[in-house]
Short mmCIF file of C-alpha atoms in Angstrom, two decimals:
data_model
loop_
_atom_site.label_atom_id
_atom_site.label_comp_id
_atom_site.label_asym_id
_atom_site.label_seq_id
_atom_site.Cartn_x
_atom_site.Cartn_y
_atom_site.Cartn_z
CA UNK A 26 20.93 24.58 -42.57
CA UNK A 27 18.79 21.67 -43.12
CA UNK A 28 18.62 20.82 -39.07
CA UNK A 29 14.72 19.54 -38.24
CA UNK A 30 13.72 19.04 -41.96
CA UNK A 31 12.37 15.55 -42.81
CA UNK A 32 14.29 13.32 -45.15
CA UNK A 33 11.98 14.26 -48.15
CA UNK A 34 12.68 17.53 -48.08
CA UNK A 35 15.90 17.75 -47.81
CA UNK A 36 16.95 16.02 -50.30
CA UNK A 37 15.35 18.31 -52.75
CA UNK A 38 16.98 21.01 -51.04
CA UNK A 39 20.27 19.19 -51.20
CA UNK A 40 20.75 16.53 -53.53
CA UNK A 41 22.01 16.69 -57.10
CA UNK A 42 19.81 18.22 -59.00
CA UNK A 43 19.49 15.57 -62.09
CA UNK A 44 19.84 12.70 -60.55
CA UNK A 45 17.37 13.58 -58.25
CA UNK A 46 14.80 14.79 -60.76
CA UNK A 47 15.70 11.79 -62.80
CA UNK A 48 15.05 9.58 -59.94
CA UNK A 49 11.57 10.92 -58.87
CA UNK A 50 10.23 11.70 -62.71
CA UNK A 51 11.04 8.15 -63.95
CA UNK A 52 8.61 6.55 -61.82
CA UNK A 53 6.48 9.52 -62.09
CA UNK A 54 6.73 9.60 -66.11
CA UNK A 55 5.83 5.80 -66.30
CA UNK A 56 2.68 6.30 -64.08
CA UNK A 57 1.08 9.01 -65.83
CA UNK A 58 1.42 7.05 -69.16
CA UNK A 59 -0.72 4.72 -67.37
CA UNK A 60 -3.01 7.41 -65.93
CA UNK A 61 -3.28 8.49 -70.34
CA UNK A 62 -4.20 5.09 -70.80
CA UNK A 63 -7.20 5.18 -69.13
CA UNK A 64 -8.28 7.51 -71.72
CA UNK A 65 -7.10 5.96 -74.31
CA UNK A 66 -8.66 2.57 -72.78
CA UNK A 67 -11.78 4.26 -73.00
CA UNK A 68 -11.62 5.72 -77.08
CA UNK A 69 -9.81 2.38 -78.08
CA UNK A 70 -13.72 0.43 -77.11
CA UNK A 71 -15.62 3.39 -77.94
CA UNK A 72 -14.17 3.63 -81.34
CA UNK A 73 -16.21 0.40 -81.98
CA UNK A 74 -19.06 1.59 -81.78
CA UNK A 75 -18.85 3.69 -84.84
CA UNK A 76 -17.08 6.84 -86.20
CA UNK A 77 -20.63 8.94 -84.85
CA UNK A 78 -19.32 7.82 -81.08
CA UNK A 79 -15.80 8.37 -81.85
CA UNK A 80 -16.88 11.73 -83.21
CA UNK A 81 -18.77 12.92 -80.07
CA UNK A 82 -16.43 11.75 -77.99
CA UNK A 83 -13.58 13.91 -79.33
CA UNK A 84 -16.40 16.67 -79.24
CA UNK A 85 -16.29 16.08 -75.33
CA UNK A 86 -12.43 15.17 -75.06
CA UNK A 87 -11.30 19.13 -75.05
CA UNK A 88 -13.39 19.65 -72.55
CA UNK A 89 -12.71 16.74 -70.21
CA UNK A 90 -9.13 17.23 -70.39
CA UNK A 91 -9.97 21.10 -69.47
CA UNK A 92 -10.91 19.50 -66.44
CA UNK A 93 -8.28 16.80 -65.85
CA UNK A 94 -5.96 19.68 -66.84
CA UNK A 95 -7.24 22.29 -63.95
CA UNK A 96 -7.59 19.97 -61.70
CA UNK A 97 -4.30 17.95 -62.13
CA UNK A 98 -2.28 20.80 -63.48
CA UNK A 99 -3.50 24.14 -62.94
CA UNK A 100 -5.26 24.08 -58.93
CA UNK A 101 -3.38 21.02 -58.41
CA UNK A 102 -0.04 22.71 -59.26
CA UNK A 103 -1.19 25.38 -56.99
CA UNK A 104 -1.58 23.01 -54.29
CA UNK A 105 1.39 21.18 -54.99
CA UNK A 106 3.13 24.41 -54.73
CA UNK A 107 1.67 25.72 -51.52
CA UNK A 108 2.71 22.52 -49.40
CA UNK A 109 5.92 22.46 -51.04
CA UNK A 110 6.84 26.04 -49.93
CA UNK A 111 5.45 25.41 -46.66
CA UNK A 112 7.21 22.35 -45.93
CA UNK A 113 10.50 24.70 -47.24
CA UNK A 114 9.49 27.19 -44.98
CA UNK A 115 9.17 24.73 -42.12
CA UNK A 116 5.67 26.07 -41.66
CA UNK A 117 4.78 21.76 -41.04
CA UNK A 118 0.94 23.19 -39.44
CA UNK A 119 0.21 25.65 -42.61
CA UNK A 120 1.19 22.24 -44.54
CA UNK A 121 -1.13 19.86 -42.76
CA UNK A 122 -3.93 22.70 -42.87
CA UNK A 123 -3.73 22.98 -46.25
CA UNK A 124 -4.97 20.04 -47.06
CA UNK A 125 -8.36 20.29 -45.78
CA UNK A 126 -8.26 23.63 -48.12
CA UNK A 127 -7.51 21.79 -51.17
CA UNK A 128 -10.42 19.47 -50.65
CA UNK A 129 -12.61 22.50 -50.34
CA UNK A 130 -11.92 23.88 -53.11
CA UNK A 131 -11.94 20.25 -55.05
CA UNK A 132 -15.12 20.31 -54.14
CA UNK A 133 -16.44 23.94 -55.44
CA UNK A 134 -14.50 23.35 -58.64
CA UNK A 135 -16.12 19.89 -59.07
CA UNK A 136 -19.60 21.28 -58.70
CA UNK A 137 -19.17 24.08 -60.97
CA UNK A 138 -17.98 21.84 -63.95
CA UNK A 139 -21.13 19.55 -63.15
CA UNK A 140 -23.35 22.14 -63.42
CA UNK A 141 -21.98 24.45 -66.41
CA UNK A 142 -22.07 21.19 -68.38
CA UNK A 143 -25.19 19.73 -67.47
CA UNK A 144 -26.66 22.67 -68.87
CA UNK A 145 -24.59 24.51 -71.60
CA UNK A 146 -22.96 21.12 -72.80
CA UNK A 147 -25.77 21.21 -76.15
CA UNK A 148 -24.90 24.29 -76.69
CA UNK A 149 -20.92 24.13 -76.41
CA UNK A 150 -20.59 21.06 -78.64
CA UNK A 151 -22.68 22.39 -81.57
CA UNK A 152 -20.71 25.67 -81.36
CA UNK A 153 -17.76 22.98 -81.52
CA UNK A 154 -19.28 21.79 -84.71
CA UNK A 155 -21.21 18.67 -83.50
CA UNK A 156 -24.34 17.58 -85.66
CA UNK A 157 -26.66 15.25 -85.66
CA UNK A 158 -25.68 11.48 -83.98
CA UNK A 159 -22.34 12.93 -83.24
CA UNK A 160 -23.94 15.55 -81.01
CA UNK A 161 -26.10 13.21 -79.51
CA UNK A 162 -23.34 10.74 -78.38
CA UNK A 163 -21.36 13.59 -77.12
CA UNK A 164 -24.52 14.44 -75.10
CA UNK A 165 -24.79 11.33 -73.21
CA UNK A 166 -20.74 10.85 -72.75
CA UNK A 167 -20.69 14.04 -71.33
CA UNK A 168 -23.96 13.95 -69.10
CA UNK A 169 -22.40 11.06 -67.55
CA UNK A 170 -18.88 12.10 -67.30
CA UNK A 171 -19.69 15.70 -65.57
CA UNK A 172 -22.00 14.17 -63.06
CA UNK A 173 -18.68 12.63 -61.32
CA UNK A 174 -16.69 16.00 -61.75
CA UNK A 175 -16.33 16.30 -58.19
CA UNK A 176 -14.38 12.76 -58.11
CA UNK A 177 -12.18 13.57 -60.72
CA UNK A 178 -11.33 17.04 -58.37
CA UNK A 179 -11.12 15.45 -55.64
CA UNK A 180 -8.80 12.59 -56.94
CA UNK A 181 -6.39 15.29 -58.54
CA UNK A 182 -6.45 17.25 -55.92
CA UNK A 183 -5.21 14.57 -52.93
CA UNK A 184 -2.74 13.47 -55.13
CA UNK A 185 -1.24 16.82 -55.74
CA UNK A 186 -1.61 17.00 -51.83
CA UNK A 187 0.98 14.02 -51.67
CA UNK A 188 3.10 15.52 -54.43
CA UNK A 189 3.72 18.47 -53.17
CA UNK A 190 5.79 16.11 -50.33
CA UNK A 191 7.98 15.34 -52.80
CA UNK A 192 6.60 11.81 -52.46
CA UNK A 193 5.42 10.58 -56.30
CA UNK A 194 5.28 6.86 -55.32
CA UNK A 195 1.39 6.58 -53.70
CA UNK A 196 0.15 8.35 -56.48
CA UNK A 197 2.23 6.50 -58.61
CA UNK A 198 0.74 3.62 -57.48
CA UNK A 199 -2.91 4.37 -56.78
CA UNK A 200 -2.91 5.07 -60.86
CA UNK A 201 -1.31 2.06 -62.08
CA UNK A 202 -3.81 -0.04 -59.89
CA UNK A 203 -6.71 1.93 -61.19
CA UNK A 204 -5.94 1.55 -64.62
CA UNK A 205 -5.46 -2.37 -64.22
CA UNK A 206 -8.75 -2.39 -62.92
CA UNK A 207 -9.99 0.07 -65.86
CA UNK A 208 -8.63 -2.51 -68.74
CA UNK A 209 -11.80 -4.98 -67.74
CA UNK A 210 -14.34 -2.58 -66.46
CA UNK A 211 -14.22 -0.46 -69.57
CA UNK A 212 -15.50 -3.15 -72.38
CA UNK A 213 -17.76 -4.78 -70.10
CA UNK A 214 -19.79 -1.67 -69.17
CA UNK A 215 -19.90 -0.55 -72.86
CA UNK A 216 -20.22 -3.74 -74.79
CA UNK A 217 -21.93 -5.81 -71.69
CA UNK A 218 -21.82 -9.32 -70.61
CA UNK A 219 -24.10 -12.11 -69.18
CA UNK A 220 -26.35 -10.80 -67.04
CA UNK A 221 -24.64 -6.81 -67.44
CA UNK A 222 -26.12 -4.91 -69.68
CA UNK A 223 -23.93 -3.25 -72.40
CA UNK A 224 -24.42 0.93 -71.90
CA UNK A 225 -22.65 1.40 -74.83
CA UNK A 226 -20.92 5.19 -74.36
CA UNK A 227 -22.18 5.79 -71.27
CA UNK A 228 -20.59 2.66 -70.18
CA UNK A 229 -17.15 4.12 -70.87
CA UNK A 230 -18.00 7.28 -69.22
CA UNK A 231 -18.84 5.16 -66.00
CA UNK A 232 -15.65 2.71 -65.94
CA UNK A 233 -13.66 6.21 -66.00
CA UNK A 234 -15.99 7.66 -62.61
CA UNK A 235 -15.29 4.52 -60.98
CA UNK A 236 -11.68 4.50 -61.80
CA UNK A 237 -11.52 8.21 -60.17
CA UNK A 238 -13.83 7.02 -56.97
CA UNK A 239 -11.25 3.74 -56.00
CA UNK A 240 -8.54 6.01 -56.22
CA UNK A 241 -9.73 8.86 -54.68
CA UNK A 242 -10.41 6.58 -51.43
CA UNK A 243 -7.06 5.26 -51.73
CA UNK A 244 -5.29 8.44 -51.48
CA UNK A 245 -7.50 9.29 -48.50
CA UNK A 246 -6.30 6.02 -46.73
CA UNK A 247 -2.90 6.95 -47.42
CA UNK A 248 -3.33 10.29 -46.32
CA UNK A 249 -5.12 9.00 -42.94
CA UNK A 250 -2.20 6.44 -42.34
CA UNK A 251 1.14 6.63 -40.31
CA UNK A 252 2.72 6.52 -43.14
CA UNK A 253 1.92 10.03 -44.64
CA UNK A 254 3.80 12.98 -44.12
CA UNK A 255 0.77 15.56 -43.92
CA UNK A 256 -1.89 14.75 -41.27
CA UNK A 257 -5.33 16.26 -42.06
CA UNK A 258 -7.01 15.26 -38.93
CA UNK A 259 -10.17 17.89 -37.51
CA UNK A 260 -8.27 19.25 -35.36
CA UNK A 261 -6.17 20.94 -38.50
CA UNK A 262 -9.95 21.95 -39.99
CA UNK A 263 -10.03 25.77 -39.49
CA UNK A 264 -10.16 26.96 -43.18
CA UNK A 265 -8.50 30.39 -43.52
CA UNK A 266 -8.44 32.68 -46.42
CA UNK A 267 -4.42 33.20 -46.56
CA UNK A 268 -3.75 29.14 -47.30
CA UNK A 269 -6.77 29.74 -49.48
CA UNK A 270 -4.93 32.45 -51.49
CA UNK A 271 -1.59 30.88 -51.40
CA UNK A 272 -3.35 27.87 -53.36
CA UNK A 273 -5.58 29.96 -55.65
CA UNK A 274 -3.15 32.47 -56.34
CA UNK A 275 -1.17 30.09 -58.16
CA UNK A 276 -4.28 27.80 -59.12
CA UNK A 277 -6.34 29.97 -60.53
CA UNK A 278 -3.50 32.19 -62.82
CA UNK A 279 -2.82 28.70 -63.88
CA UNK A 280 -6.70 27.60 -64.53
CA UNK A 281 -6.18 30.83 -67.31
CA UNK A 282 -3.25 29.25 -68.86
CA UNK A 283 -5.12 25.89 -68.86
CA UNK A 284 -8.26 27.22 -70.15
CA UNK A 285 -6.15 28.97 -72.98
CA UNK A 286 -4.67 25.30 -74.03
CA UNK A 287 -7.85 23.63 -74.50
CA UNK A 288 -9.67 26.58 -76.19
CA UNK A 289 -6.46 26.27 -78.75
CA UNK A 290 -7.92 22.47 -79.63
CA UNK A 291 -11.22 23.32 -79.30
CA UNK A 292 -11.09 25.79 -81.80
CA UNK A 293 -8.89 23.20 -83.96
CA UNK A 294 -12.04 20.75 -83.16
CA UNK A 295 -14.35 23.70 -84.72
CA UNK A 296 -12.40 24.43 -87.31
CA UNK A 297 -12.08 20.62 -88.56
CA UNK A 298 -15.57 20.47 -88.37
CA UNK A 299 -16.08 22.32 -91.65
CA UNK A 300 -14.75 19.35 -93.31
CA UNK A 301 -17.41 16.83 -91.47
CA UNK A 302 -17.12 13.98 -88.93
CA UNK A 303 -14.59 11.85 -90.21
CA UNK A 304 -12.50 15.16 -89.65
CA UNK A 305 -13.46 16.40 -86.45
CA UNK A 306 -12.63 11.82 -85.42
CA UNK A 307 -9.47 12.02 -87.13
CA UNK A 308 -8.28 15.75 -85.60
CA UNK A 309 -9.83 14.55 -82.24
CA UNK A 310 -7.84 11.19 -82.96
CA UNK A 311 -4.53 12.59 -83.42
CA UNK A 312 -4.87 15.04 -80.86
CA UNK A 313 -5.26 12.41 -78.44
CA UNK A 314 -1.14 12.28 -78.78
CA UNK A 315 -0.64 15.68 -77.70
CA UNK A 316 -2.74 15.61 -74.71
CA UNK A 317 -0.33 12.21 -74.05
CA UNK A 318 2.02 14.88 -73.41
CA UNK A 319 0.55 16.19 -70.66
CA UNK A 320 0.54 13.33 -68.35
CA UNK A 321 4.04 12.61 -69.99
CA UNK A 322 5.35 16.50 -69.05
CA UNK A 323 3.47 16.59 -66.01
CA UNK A 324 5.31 13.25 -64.82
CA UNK A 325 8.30 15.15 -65.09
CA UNK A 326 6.44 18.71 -64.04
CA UNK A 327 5.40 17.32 -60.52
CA UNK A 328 8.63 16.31 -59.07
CA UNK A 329 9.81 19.98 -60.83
CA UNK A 330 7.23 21.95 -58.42
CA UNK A 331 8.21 20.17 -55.25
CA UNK A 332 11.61 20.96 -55.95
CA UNK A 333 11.27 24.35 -57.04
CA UNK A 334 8.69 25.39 -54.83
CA UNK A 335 10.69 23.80 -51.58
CA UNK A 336 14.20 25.45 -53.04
CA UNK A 337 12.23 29.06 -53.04
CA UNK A 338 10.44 28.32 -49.81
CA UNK A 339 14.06 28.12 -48.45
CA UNK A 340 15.45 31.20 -50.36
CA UNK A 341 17.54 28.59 -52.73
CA UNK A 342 16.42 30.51 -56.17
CA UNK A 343 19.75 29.35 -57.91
CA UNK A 344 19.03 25.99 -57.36
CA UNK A 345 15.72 26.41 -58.65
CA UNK A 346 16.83 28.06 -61.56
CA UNK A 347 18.99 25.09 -62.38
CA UNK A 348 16.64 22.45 -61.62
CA UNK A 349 14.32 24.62 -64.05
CA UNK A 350 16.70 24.35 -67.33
CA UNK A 351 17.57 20.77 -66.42
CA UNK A 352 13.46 19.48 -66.53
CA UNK A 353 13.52 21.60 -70.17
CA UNK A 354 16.18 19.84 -71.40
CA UNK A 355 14.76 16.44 -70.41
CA UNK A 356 10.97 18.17 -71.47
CA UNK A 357 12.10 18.88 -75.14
CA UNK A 358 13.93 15.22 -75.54
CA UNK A 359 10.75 13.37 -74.50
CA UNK A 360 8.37 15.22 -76.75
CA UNK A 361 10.25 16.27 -79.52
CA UNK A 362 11.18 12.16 -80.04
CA UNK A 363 7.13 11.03 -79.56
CA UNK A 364 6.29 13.95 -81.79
CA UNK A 365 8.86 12.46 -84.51
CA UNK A 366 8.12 9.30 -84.28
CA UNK A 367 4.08 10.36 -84.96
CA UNK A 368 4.99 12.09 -87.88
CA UNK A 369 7.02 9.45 -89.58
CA UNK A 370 4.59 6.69 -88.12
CA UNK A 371 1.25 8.10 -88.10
CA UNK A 372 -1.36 5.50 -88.69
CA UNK A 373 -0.12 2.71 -86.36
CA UNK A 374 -1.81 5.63 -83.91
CA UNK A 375 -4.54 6.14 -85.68
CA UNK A 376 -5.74 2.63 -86.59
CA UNK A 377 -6.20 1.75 -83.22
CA UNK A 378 -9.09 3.78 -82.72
CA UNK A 379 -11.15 3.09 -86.12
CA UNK A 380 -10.40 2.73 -90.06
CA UNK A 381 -12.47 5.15 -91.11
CA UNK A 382 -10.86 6.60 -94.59
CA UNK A 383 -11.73 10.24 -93.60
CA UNK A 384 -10.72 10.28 -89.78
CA UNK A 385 -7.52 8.44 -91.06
CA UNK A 386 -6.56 11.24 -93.70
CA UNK A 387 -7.38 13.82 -91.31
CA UNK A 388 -5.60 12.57 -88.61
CA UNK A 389 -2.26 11.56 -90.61
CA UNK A 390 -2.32 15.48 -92.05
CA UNK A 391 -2.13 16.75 -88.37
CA UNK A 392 0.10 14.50 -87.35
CA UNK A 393 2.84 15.14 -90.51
CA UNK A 394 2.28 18.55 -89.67
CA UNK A 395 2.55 19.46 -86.03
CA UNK A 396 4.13 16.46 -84.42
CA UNK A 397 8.03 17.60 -85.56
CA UNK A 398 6.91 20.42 -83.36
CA UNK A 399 5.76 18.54 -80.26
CA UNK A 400 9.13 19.74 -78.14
CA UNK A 401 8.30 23.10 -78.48
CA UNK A 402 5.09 22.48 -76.42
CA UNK A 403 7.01 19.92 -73.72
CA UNK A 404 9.43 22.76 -73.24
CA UNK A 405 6.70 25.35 -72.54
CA UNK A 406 4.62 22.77 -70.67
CA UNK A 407 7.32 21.68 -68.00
CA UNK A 408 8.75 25.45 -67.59
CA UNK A 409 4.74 26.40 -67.02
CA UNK A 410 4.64 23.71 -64.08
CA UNK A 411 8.21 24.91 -62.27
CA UNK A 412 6.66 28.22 -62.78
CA UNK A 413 4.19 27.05 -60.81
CA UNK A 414 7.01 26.00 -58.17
CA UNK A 415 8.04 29.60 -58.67
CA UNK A 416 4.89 31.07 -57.66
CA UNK A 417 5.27 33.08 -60.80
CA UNK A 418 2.42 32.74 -63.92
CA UNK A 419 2.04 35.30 -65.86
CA UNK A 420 4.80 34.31 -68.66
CA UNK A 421 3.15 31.36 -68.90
CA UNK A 422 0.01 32.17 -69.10
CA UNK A 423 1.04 35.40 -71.62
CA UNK A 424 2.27 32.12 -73.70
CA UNK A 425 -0.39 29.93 -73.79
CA UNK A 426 -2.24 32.95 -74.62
CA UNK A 427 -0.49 33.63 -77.48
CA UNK A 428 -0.47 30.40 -78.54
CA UNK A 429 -4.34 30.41 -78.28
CA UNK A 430 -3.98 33.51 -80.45
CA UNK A 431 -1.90 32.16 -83.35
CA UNK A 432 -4.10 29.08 -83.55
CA UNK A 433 -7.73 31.01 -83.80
CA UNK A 434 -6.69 33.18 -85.76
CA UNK A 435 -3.96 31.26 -88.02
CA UNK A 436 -7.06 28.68 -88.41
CA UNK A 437 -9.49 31.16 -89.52
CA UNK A 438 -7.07 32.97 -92.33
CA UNK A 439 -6.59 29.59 -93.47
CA UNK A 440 -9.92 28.48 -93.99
CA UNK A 441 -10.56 32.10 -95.45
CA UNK A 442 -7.66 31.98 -97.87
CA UNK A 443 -8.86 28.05 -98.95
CA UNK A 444 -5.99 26.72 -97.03
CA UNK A 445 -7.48 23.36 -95.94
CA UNK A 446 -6.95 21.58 -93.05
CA UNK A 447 -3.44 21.47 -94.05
CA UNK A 448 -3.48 25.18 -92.99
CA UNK A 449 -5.66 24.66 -89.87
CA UNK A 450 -3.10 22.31 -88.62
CA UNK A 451 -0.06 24.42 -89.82
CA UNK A 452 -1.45 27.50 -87.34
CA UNK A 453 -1.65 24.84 -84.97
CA UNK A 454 2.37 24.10 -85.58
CA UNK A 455 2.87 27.49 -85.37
CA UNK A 456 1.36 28.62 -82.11
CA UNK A 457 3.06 25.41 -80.05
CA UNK A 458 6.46 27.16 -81.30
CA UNK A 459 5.17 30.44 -80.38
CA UNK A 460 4.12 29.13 -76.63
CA UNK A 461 7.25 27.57 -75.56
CA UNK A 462 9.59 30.52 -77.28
CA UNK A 463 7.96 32.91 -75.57
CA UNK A 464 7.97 31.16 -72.47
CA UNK A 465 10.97 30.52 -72.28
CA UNK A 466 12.62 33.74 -73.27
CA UNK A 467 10.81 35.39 -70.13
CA UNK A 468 11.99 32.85 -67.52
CA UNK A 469 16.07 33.26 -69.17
CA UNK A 470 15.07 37.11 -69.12
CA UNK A 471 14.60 36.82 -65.33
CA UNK A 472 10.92 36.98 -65.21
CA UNK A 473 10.82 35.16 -61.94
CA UNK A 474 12.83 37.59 -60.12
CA UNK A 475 11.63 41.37 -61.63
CA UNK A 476 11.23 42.82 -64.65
CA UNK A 477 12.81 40.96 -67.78
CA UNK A 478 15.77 41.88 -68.71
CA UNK A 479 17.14 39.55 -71.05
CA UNK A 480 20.34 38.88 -69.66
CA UNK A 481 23.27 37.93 -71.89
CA UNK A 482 24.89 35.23 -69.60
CA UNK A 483 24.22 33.07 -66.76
CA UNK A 484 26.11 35.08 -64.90
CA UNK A 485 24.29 38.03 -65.09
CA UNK A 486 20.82 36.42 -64.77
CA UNK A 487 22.18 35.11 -61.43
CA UNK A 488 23.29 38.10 -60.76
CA UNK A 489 19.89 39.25 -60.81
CA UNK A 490 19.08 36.37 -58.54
CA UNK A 491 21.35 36.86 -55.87
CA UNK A 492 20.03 40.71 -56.05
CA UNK A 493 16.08 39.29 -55.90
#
């Protein structure tokens, strides 16, 4: 059965499924804490610089993590995805083609998030509820961060390349480096030092595009060297529209989904904003810890699409299936246990990005409020990513956009009805439950497979299996 298939992938065909997700999330998990870091590298030193700075940088922070999100996530899920099912397939040429593809559209993506926020970045961030200094640091963070979108795509997207191998190690690595090198380069480009010149928040945004430029040539390297299991060389350059679907078709479903979870804090950012900037810092603040899920889930989500994605590739839907409950078990642990331990612990997060009264108040209110409720959202997060796998969005994506639906307009009755932010943040609770129920109901319905039927038993959803 597995006769002429490299090591890699046959051992997610064929090895047991938990240890083997164990053994490649692990690794995977610890990394993309580091990869989080960098972020939080970046608001720890900007944070210094004033609550104003802090505040337009968590005016900006929905947005870049829309991108790190789509990129990472979203396209490079869909990437992921497509080399994984390939590789299952033993379709080893579609594979190495596919490559080149994903660095296409890296590039397109890149370019469009450059130029969209060079010029509607004023207008996005006052709709957002930025005023005044605020708005004007969140001008020149952004400026500088978008004009190295394509570096961010393009880092995201080789990565996802390897990942989709089943190998999590090089990017795994290439991360950990990067963010080494991050720790110095951060403070010294915003604060300065003999003869450098401090650029104070632009300084941060520039340690970050260098951080994404080293490692995007690293991956490159890798992918170039005898070592890799994909080899992108001209030869394989003949860019064809199905590989182009087979990425986007997953990618861009996905990009919805994405765009739906950042729109949900963005309009949380908006919302805070009637109560000023110490607000919007300490919403933007706290938030910070749920977008630490992502890298978190997605350490555990990447090794998830590989193995699903290979196991459907080579008709193995069971397995998949199984593999798919196991990562949501592990998802909700992780989450629900950093999500607790915010709640009862709030400002030991908080205080190391400023001691502002206001942005500390804020932030602790969001934190007692939604973080109990954190393992709804890894549960929904990890089952969107082996949907990914799957090939099959639209649950997902229905999710997320009910959650976006529950927070906008569970906000907006609350600021209506004098809730507070105490009710801002409760809708917020609300809709994280919402988006991994609903989620997950579909998949155990048999939404990856035909219609959902809410099957009773494993038996008969596998049932349902055997007859997809």
């Amino acid at each position: 059965m597995s006769g002429g298939l490299d090591p890699r992938t046959r051992m997610l065909l064929e090895a047991p499924i938990v240890p083997t997700l164990l053994r490649l999330a692990v690794p995977n998990v610890l990394v993309m804490v580091a990869q989080a870091a960098a972020g939080l590298i970046e608001t720890y030193f900007v944070g210094k610089l004033g609550t104003d700075a802090l505040a337009g940088m968590a005016l900006v922070f929905p947005i870049v993590m829309l991108m790190q999100m789509t990129s990472a996530g979203a396209m490079g899920g869909g990437i992921a995805s497509a080399i994984a099912r390939a590789l299952g397939a033993r379709r080893r040429a579609d594979a190495d083609a596919l490559v080149w593809h994903a660095i296409v559209i890296a590039l397109g993506f890149g370019l469009v998030f450059t130029l969209a926020l060079w010029f509607g970045g004023r207008w996005l961030y006052t709709l957002m509820g930025g005023t005044g200094a605020a708005l004007d640091a969140a001008m020149v963070y952004s400026n500088w961060v978008f004009a190295g979108a394509v570096l961010v795509w393009l880092f995201n997207s080789l990565a996802a390349v390897i990942r989709g191998t089943g190998n999590m190690a090089v990017p795994a690595n290439v991360t950990v480096i990067g963010v080494l090198m991050l720790v110095p380069l951060s403070p010294l480009l915003i604060f300065g030092w003999g003869p450098i010149p401090g650029m104070g928040i632009a300084g941060g945004a520039l340690a970050l595009l260098v951080y994404y430029a080293a490692g995007t040539l690293a991956l490159w390297l890798y992918l170039r060297s005898p070592r890799s299991l994909l080899r992108p060389v001209l030869a394989t350059l003949q860019l064809r529209w199905p590989l182009f679907r087979d990425i986007l078709r997953v990618g861009v479903v996905g990009a919805v989904s994405t765009v739906a979870t950042n729109l949900s804090i963005g309009i949380a950012t908006a919302l805070s904003g009637h109560f000023g900037a110490g607000a919007i810092a300490g919403y933007g603040t706290a938030a910070r810890l749920e977008y630490l899920l992502v890298p978190l889930v997605f350490g555990l989500g990447a090794p998830l699409i590989a193995m699903v994605g290979t196991c459907m590739g080579a008709g193995q839907r069971e397995r998949a299936l199984r593999a798919t409950w196991a990562g949501a078990a592990l998802a909700f642990v992780l989450t629900e246990a950093v999500g607790l331990a915010a709640a009862l612990f709030p400002r030991p997060w908080l205080l190391l990005f400023g001691s502002d009264p206001a942005m500390l108040e804020a932030g602790t209110q969001y934190l007692h409020v939604v973080g109990p409720l954190y393992g709804f959202f890894g549960v929904g997060l990890v089952l969107y990513f082996a949907s990914q796998g799957a090939g099959r969005l639209l649950w997902p994506v229905l999710g997320n956009i009910a959650r976006l639906a529950v927070a906008g307009v569970g906000g907006w009755l609350a600021l209506r009805w004098g809730g507070g932010l105490a009710g801002v943040f409760a809708a917020q609770g609300v809709a994280l439950v919402v988006y991994g129920i609903v989620i997950a109901s579909a998949i155990a319905g048999g939404a990856w497979f035909g219609r959902v039927g809410w099957p009773r038993t494993t038996r008969g959803l596998l049932r349902r299996v055997a007859q997809a």
